[in-house]
CSV table of C-alpha atoms in Angstrom, one decimal:
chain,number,residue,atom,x,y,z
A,108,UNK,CA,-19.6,-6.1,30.4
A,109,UNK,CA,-16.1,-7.0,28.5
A,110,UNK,CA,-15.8,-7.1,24.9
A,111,UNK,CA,-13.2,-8.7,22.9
A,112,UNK,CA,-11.8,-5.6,21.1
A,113,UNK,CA,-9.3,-6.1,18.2
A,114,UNK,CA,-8.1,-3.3,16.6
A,115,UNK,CA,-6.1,-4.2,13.2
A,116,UNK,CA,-4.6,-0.4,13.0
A,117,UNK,CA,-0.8,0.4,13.9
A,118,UNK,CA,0.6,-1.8,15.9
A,119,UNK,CA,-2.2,-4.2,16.3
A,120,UNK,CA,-4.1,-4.3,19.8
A,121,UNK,CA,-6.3,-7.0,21.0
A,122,UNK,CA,-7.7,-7.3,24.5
A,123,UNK,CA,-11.3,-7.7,26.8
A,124,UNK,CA,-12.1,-3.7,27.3
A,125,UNK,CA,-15.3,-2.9,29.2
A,126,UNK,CA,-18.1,-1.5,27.3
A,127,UNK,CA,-21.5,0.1,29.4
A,128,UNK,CA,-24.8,-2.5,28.7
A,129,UNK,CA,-26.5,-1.3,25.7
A,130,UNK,CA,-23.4,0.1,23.7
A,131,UNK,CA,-24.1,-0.1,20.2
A,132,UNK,CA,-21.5,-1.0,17.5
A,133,UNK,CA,-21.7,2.3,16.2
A,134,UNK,CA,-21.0,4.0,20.1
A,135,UNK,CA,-18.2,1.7,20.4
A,136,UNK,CA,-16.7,3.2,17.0
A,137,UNK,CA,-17.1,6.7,17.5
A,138,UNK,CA,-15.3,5.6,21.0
A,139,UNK,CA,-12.4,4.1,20.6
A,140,UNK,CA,-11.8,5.1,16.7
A,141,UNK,CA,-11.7,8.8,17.3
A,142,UNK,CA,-9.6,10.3,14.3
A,143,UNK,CA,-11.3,7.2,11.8
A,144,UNK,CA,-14.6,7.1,9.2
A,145,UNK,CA,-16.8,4.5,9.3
A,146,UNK,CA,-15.9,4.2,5.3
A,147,UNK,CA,-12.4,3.9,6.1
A,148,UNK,CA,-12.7,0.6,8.5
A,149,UNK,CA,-13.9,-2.7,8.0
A,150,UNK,CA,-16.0,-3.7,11.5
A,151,UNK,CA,-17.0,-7.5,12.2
A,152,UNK,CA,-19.0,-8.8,15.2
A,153,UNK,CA,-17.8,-12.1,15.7
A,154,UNK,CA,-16.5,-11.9,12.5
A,155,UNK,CA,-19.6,-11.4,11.0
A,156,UNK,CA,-20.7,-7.6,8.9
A,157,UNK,CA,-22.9,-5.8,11.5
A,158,UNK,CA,-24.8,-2.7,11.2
A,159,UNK,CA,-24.1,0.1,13.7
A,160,UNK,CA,-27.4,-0.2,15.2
A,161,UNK,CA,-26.8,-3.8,16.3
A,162,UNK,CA,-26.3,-3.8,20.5
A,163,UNK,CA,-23.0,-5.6,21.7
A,164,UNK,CA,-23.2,-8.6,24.2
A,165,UNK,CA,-20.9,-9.6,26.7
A,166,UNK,CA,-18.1,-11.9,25.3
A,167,UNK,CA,-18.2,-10.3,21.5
A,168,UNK,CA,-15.4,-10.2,19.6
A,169,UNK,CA,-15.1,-6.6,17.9
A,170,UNK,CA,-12.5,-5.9,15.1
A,171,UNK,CA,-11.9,-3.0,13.5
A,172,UNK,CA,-9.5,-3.6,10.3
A,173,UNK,CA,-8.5,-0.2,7.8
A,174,UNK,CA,-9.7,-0.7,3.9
A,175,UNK,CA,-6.5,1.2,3.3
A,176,UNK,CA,-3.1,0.0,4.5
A,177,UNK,CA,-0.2,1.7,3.1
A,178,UNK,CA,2.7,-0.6,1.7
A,179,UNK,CA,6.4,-0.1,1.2
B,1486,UNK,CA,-35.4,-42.9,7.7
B,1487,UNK,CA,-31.5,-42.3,6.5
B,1488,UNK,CA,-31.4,-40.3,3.2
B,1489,UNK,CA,-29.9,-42.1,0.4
B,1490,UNK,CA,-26.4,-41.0,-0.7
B,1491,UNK,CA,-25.1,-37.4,-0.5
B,1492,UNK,CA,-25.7,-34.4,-3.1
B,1493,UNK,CA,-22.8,-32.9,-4.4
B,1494,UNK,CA,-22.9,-29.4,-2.8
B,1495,UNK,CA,-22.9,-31.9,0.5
B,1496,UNK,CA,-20.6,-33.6,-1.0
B,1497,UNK,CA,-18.5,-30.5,-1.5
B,1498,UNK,CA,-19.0,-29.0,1.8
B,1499,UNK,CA,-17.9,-32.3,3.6
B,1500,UNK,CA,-14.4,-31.4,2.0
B,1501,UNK,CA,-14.5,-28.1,2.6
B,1502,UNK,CA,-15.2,-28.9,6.2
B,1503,UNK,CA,-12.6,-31.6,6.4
B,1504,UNK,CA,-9.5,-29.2,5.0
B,1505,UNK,CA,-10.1,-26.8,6.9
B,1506,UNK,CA,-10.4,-28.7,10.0
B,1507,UNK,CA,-6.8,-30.5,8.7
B,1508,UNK,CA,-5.3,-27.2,8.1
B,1509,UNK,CA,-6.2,-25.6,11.4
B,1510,UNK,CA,-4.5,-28.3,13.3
B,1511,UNK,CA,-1.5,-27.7,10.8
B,1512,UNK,CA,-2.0,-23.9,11.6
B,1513,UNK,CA,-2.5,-24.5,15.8
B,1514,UNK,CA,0.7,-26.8,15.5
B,1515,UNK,CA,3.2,-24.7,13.7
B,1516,UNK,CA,2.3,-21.4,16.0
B,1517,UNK,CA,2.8,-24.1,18.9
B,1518,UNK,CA,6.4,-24.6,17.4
B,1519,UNK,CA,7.3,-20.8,16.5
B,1520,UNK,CA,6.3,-20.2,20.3
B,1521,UNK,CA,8.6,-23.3,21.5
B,1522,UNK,CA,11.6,-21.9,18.9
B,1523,UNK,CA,11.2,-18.8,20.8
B,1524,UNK,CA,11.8,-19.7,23.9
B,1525,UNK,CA,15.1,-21.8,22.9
B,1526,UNK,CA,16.5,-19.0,21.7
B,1527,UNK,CA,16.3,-17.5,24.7
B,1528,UNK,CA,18.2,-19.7,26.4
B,1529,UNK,CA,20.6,-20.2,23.8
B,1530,UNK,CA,21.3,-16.2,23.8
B,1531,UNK,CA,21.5,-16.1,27.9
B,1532,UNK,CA,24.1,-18.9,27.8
B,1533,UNK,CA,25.9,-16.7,25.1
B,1534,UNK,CA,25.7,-13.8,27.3
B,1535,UNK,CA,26.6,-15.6,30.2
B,1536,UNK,CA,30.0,-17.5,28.5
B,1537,UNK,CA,32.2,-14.1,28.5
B,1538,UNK,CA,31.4,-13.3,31.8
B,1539,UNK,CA,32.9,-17.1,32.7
B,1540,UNK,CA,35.9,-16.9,30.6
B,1541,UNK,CA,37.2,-13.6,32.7
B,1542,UNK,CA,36.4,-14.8,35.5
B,1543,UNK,CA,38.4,-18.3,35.3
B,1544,UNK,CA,41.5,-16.0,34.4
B,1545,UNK,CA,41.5,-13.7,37.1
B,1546,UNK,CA,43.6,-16.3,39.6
B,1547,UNK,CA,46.0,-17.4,37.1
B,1548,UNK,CA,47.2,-13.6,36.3
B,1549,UNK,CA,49.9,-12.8,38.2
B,1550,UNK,CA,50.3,-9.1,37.1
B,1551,UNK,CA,48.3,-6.6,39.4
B,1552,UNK,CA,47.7,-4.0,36.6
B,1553,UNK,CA,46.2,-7.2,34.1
B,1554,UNK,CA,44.6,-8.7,37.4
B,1555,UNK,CA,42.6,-5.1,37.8
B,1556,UNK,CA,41.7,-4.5,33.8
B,1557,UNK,CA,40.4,-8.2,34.4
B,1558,UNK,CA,38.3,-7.6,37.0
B,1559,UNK,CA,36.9,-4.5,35.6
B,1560,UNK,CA,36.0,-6.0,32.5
B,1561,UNK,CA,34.5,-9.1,35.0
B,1562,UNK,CA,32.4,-6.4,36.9
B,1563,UNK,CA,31.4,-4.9,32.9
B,1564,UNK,CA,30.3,-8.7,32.2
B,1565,UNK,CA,27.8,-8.7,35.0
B,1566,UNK,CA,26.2,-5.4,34.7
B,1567,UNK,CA,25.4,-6.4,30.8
B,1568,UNK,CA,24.3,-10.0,32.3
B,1569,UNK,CA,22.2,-8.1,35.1
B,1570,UNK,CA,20.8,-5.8,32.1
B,1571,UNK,CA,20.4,-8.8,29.6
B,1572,UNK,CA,17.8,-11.0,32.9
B,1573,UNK,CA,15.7,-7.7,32.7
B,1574,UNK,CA,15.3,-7.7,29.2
B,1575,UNK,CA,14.6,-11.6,29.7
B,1576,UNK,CA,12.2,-11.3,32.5
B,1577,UNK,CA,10.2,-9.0,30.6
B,1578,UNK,CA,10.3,-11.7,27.2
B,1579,UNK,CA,9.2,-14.2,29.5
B,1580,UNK,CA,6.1,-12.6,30.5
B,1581,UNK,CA,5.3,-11.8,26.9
B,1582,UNK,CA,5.9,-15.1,26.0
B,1583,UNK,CA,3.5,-16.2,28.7
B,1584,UNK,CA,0.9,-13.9,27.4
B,1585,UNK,CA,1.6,-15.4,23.8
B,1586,UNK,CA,1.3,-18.8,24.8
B,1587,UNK,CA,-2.2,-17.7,26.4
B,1588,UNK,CA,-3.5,-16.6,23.1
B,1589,UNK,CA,-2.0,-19.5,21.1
B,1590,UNK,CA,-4.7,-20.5,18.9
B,1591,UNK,CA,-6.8,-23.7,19.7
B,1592,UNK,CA,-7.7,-25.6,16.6
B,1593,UNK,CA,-11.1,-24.6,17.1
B,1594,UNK,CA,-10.4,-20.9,17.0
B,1595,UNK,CA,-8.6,-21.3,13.9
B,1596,UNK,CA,-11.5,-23.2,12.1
B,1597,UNK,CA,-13.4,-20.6,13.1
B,1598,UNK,CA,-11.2,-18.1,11.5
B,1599,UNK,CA,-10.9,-19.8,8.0
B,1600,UNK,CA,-14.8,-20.5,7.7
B,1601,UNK,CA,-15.1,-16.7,8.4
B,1602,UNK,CA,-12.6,-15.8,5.8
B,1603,UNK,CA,-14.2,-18.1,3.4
B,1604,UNK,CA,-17.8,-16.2,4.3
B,1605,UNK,CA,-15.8,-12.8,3.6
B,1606,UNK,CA,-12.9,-12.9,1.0
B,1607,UNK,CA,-14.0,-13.4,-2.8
B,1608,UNK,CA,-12.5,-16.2,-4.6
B,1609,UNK,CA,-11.2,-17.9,-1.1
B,1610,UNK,CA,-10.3,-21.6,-1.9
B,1611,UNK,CA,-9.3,-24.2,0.5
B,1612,UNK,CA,-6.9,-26.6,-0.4
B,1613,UNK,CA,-4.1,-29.2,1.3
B,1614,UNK,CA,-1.8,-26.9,3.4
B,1615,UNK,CA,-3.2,-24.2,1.4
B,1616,UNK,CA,-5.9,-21.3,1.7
B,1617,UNK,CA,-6.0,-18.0,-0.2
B,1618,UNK,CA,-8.4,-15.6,-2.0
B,1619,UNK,CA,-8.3,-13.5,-5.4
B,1620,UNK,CA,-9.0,-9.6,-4.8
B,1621,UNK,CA,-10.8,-7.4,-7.3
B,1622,UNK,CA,-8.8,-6.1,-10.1
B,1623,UNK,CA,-6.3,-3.1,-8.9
B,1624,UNK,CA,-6.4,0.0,-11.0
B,1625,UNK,CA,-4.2,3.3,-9.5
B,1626,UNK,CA,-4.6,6.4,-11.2
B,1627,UNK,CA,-5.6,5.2,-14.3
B,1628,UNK,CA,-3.1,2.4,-14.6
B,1629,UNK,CA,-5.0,-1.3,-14.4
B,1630,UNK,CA,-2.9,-3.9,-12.6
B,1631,UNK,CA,-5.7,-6.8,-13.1
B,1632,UNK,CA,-6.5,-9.4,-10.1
B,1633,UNK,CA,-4.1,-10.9,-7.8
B,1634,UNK,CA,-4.2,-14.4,-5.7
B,1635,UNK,CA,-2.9,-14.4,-2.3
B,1636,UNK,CA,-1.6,-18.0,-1.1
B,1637,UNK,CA,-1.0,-18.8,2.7
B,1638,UNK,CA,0.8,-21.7,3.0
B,1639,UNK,CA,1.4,-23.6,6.4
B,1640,UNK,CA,5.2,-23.1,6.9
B,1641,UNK,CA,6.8,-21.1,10.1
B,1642,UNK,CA,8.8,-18.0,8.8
B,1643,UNK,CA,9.9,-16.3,12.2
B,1644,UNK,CA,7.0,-15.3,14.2
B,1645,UNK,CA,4.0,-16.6,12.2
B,1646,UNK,CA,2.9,-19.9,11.7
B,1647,UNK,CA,2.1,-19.1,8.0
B,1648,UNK,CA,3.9,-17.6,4.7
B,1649,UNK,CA,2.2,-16.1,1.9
B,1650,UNK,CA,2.6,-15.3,-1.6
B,1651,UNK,CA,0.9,-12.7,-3.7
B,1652,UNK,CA,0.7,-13.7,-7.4
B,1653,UNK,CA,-0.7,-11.6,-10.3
B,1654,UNK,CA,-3.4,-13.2,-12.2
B,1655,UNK,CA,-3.5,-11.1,-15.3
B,1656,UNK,CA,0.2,-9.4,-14.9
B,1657,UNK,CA,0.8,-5.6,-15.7
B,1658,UNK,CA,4.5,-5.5,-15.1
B,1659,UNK,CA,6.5,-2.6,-14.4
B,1660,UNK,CA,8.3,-1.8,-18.4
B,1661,UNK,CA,11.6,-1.7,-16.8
B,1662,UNK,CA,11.4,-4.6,-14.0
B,1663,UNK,CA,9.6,-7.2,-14.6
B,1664,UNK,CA,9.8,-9.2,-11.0
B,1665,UNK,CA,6.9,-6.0,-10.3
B,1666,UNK,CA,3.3,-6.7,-10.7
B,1667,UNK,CA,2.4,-3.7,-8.0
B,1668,UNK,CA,3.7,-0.6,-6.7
B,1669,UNK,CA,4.4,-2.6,-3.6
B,1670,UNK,CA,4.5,-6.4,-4.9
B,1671,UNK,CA,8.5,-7.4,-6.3
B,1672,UNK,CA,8.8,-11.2,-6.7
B,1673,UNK,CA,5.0,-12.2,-5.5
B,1674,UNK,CA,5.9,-10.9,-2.0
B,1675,UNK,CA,4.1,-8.1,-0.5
B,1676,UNK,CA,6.3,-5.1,0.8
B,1677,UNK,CA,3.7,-4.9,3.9
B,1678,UNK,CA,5.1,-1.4,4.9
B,1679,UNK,CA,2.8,0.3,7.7
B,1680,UNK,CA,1.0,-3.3,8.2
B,1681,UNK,CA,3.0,-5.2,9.4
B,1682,UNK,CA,3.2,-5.3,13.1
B,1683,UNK,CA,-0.6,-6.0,12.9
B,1684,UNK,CA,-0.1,-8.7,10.6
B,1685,UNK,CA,2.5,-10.2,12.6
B,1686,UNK,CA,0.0,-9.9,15.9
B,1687,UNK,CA,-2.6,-11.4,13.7
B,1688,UNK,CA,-0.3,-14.3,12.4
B,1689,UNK,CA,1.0,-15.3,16.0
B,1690,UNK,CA,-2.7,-15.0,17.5
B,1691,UNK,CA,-3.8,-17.4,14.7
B,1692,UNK,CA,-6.4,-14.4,13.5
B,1693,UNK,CA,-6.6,-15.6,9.9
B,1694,UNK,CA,-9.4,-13.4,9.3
B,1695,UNK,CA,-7.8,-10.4,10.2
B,1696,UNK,CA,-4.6,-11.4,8.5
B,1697,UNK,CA,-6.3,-12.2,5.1
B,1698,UNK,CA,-8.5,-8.4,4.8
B,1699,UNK,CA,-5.4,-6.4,6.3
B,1700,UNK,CA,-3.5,-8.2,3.4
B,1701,UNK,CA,-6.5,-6.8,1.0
B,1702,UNK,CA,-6.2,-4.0,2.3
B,1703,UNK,CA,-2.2,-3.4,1.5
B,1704,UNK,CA,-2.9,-4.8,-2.0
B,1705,UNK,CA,-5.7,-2.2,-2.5
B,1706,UNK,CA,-3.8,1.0,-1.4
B,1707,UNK,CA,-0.9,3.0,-3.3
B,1708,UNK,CA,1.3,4.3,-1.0
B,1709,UNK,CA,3.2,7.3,-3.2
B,1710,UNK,CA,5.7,7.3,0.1
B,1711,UNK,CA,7.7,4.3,-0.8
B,1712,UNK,CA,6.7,1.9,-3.5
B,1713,UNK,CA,8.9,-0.5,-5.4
B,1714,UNK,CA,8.2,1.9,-8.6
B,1715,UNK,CA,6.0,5.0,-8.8
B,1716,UNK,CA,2.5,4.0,-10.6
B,1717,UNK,CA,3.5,7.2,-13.0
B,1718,UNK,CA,6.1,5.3,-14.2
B,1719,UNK,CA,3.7,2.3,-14.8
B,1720,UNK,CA,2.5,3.3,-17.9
B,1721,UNK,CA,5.7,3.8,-19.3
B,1722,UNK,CA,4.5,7.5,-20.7
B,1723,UNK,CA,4.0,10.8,-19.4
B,1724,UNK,CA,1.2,13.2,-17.7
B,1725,UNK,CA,-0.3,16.1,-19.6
B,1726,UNK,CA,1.0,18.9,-17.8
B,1727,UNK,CA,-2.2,20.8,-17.7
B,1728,UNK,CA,-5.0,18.2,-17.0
B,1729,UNK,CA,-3.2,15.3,-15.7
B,1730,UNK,CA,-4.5,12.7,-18.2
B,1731,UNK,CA,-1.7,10.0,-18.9
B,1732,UNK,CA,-0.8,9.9,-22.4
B,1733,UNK,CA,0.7,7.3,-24.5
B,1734,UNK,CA,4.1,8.3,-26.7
B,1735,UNK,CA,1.6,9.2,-29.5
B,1736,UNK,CA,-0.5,11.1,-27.6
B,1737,UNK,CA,2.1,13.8,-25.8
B,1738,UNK,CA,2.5,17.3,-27.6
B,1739,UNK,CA,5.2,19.4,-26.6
B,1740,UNK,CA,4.8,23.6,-26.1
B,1741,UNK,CA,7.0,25.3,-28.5
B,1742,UNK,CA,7.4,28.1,-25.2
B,1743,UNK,CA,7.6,26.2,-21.9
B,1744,UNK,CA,8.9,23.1,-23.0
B,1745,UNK,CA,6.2,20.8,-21.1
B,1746,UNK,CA,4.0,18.1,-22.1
B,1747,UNK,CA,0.4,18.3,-22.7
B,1748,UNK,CA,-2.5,15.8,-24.3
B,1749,UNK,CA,-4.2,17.1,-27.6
B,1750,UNK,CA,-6.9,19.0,-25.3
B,1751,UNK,CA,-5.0,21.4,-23.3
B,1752,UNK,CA,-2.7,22.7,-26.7
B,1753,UNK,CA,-3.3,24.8,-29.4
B,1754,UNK,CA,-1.8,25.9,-33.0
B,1755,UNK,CA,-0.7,29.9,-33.1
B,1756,UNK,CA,-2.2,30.8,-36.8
B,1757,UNK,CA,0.7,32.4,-38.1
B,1758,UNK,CA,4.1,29.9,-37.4
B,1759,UNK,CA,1.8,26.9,-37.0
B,1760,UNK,CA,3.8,25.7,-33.9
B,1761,UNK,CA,1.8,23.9,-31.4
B,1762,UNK,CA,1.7,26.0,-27.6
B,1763,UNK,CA,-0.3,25.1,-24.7
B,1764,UNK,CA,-3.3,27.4,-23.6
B,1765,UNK,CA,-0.8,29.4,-21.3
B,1766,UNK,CA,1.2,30.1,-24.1
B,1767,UNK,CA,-1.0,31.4,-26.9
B,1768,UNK,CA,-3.5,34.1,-26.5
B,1769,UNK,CA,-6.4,35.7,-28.6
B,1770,UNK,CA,-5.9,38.5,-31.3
B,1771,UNK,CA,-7.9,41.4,-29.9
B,1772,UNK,CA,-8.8,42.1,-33.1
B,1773,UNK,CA,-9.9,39.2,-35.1
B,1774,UNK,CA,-9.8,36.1,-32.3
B,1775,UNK,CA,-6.9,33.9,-33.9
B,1776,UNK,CA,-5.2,32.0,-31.4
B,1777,UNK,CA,-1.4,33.5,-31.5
B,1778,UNK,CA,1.8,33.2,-29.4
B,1779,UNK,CA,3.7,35.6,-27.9
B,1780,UNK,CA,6.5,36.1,-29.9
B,1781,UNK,CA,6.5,39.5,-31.9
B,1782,UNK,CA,7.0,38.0,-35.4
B,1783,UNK,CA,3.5,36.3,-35.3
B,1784,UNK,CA,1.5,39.2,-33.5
B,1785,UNK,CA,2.9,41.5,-36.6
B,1786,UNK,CA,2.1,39.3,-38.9
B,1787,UNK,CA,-1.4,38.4,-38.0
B,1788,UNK,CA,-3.9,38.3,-40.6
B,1789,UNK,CA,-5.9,41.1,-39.2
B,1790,UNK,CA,-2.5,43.1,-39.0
B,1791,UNK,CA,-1.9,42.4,-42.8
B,1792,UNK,CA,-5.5,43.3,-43.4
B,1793,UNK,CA,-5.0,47.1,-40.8
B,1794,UNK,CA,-1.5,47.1,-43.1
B,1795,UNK,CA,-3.4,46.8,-46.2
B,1796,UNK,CA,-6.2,49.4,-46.0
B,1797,UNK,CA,-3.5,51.5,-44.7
B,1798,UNK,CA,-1.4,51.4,-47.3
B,1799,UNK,CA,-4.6,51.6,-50.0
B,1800,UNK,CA,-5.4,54.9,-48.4
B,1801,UNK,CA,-2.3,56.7,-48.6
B,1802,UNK,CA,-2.1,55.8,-52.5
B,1803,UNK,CA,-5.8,57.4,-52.6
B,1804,UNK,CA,-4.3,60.0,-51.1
B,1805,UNK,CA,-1.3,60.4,-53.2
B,1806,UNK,CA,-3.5,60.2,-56.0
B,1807,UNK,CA,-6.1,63.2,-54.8
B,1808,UNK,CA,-2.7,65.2,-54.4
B,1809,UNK,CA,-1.1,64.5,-57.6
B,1810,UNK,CA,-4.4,64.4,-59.9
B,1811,UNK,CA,-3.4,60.8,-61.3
B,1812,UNK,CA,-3.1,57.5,-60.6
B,1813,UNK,CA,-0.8,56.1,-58.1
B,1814,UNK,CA,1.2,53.1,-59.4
B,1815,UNK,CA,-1.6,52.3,-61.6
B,1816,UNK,CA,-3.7,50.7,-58.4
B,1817,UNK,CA,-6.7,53.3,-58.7
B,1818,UNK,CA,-9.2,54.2,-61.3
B,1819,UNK,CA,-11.3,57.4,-61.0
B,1820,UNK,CA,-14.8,57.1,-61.3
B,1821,UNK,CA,-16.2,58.4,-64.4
B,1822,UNK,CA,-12.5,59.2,-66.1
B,1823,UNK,CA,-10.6,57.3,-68.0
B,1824,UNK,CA,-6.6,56.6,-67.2
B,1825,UNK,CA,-4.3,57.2,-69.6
């Protein structure tokens, strides 16, 4: 199934990424956020707070923001 | 059967509903027009590429001079391979403008966005041409900053659709410039440092949501890398040297020996000169526990070294006086006799 996945880090990357049935929200971080903690990064399921437990659906949107953002 | 009138939360929600549907088809319209200003700049730089390339070429016939005729037609054949370089670079903008004008927002998608953003940002407020939120109060090492507003405002600056503003509620300015409310805030704009390509690919996808908690996120972080002004330099005093506490003017005590500046906690008075020395610099008598510094003058003159100096010195008049069968200087009496 494809997921909407937009992750807010660097550059800024958002695109449909294929993600096994089942794939929970906290499988999908350890996944694709290798080097992160889950304290470090605000995750939204369709823009709404989810727990890592919750089970993704085809067509979700998936965004991973950072709490901390460095300025100039 | 129809209810009778409307309560005011519905009331209130109605709005709410209605400016935010106005302001994402302000939103879906002006990242329309920053996609269409995009692409007339690229044809307005290709024709300035191209116009060089036209001028030598129209005055290769008319020179008459072989040599000029040759450095014409190099610079010509120059022309075309920067041309041929420049329609590369153009095919490739092309396609990434395609892909941009796929994931140009539809009003919908940006309604969506601002009711989320409402659902997640504290303080989020809705008004004509106008959303925005207020973050928690900012406080870096110590140093409070109080609560800041950010204010998106529908108004194209270069690749986004929206501006912003970032405005201290309760300002903390920097004592020596007062345009800085934040380490990384100068004039209610946001230095957005390491956030700023995502912001901009939030801005142009319409992703308000995302653009609103990465800007949280900025305001919420010191960066020590680069900031306007260090947050030391904040509180317009120094660090105790020892402990790191910030101290006020009043509260800084200087080390007699090293020089550096410590709090009240982490300094000490040596018992004999009555200079203040930080814990480094002052040390315990081995005999009697006073607190001392190095220097030689106040370890001689210790009070348990006057004390050592006394006895001493009572002694060897005892011991005069055993050896000369009187009294010495008139400090001793013998027990029983009487002194003449």
């Amino acid at each position: 199934m494809k997921v909407l996945f937009i992750n807010n880090s660097g550059g800024g990357f958002a695109d449909n990424v294929d993600v096994a049935e089942g794939t929970t929200v906290g499988q999908f971080f350890e996944k694709k956020m290798l080097d992160c903690s889950p304290e470090d990064v605000l995750i939204r399921v369709n823009r709404m707070p989810v727990t890592s437990d919750v089970v993704l659906f085809n067509g979700d949107r998936v965004s991973m923001t950072p709490t901390k953002i460095e300025g100039a | 059967m129809k209810a009778k009138g409307r309560t005011a939360e519905q009331k209130l929600m109605q709005r709410f509903a209605r400016r935010t549907v106005e302001l994402a088809g302000q939103i879906h319209d002006s990242a329309v027009k920053v996609l269409e200003g995009e692409y007339d700049r690229m044809n307005l730089e290709y024709l300035h590429t191209m116009r060089p390339l036209g001028t030598v070429l129209r005055k290769i016939p008319k020179q008459k001079n072989v040599q000029l005729r040759e450095e014409l037609k190099r610079q010509a054949n120059n022309q075309r391979e920067r041309l041929d370089s420049y329609s590369r670079y153009l095919q490739e903008r092309t396609e990434a403008l395609r892909a941009w004008k796929k994931g140009t927002p539809s009003v919908k998608e940006v309604y969506q966005e601002i009711v989320a953003a409402s659902g997640e940002m504290n303080g989020f407020f809705c008004e004509k041409q106008c959303i925005g939120f207020k973050t928690k109060a900012i406080e870096f090492e110590g140093v409070y900053l109080g609560p800041f507003k950010v204010y998106v405002t529908v108004h194209q600056v270069g690749e986004r659709p929206w501006n912003y503003t970032v405005v201290a509620m309760d300002p903390h300015r920097h004592p020596h410039d007062s345009n800085l409310t934040h380490p990384h805030i100068g004039s209610d704009r946001l230095c957005e440092g390491n956030g700023k390509a995502a912001l901009t690919s939030a801005a142009k996808a319409g992703r308000m949501f995302d653009f609103l908690t990465m800007i949280r996120s900025i305001v919420e972080t010191y960066s020590p890398v680069s900031p306007y002004a260090d947050i030391e330099s904040w509180a317009g005093g120094s660090m105790c040297s020892n402990c790191d506490r910030r101290l006020r003017g009043d509260e800084e005590y200087g080390c007699h020996d090293c020089g550096n500046i410590f709090c009240c906690d982490c300094t000490g008075v040596c018992s004999v000169c009555e200079d203040t020395y930080c814990s480094n610099c002052l040390r315990r008598c081995e005999t009697c526990g006073e607190r001392l510094c190095y220097r030689e003058r106040c370890a001689n003159e210790c009070s348990c070294h006057e004390e050592e100096e006394n006895v001493e010195v009572k002694e060897e008049e005892k011991a005069v006086a055993e050896n000369t069968g009187g009294v010495a200087g008139g400090a001793y009496t013998f027990r029983g006799s009487q002194v003449a």
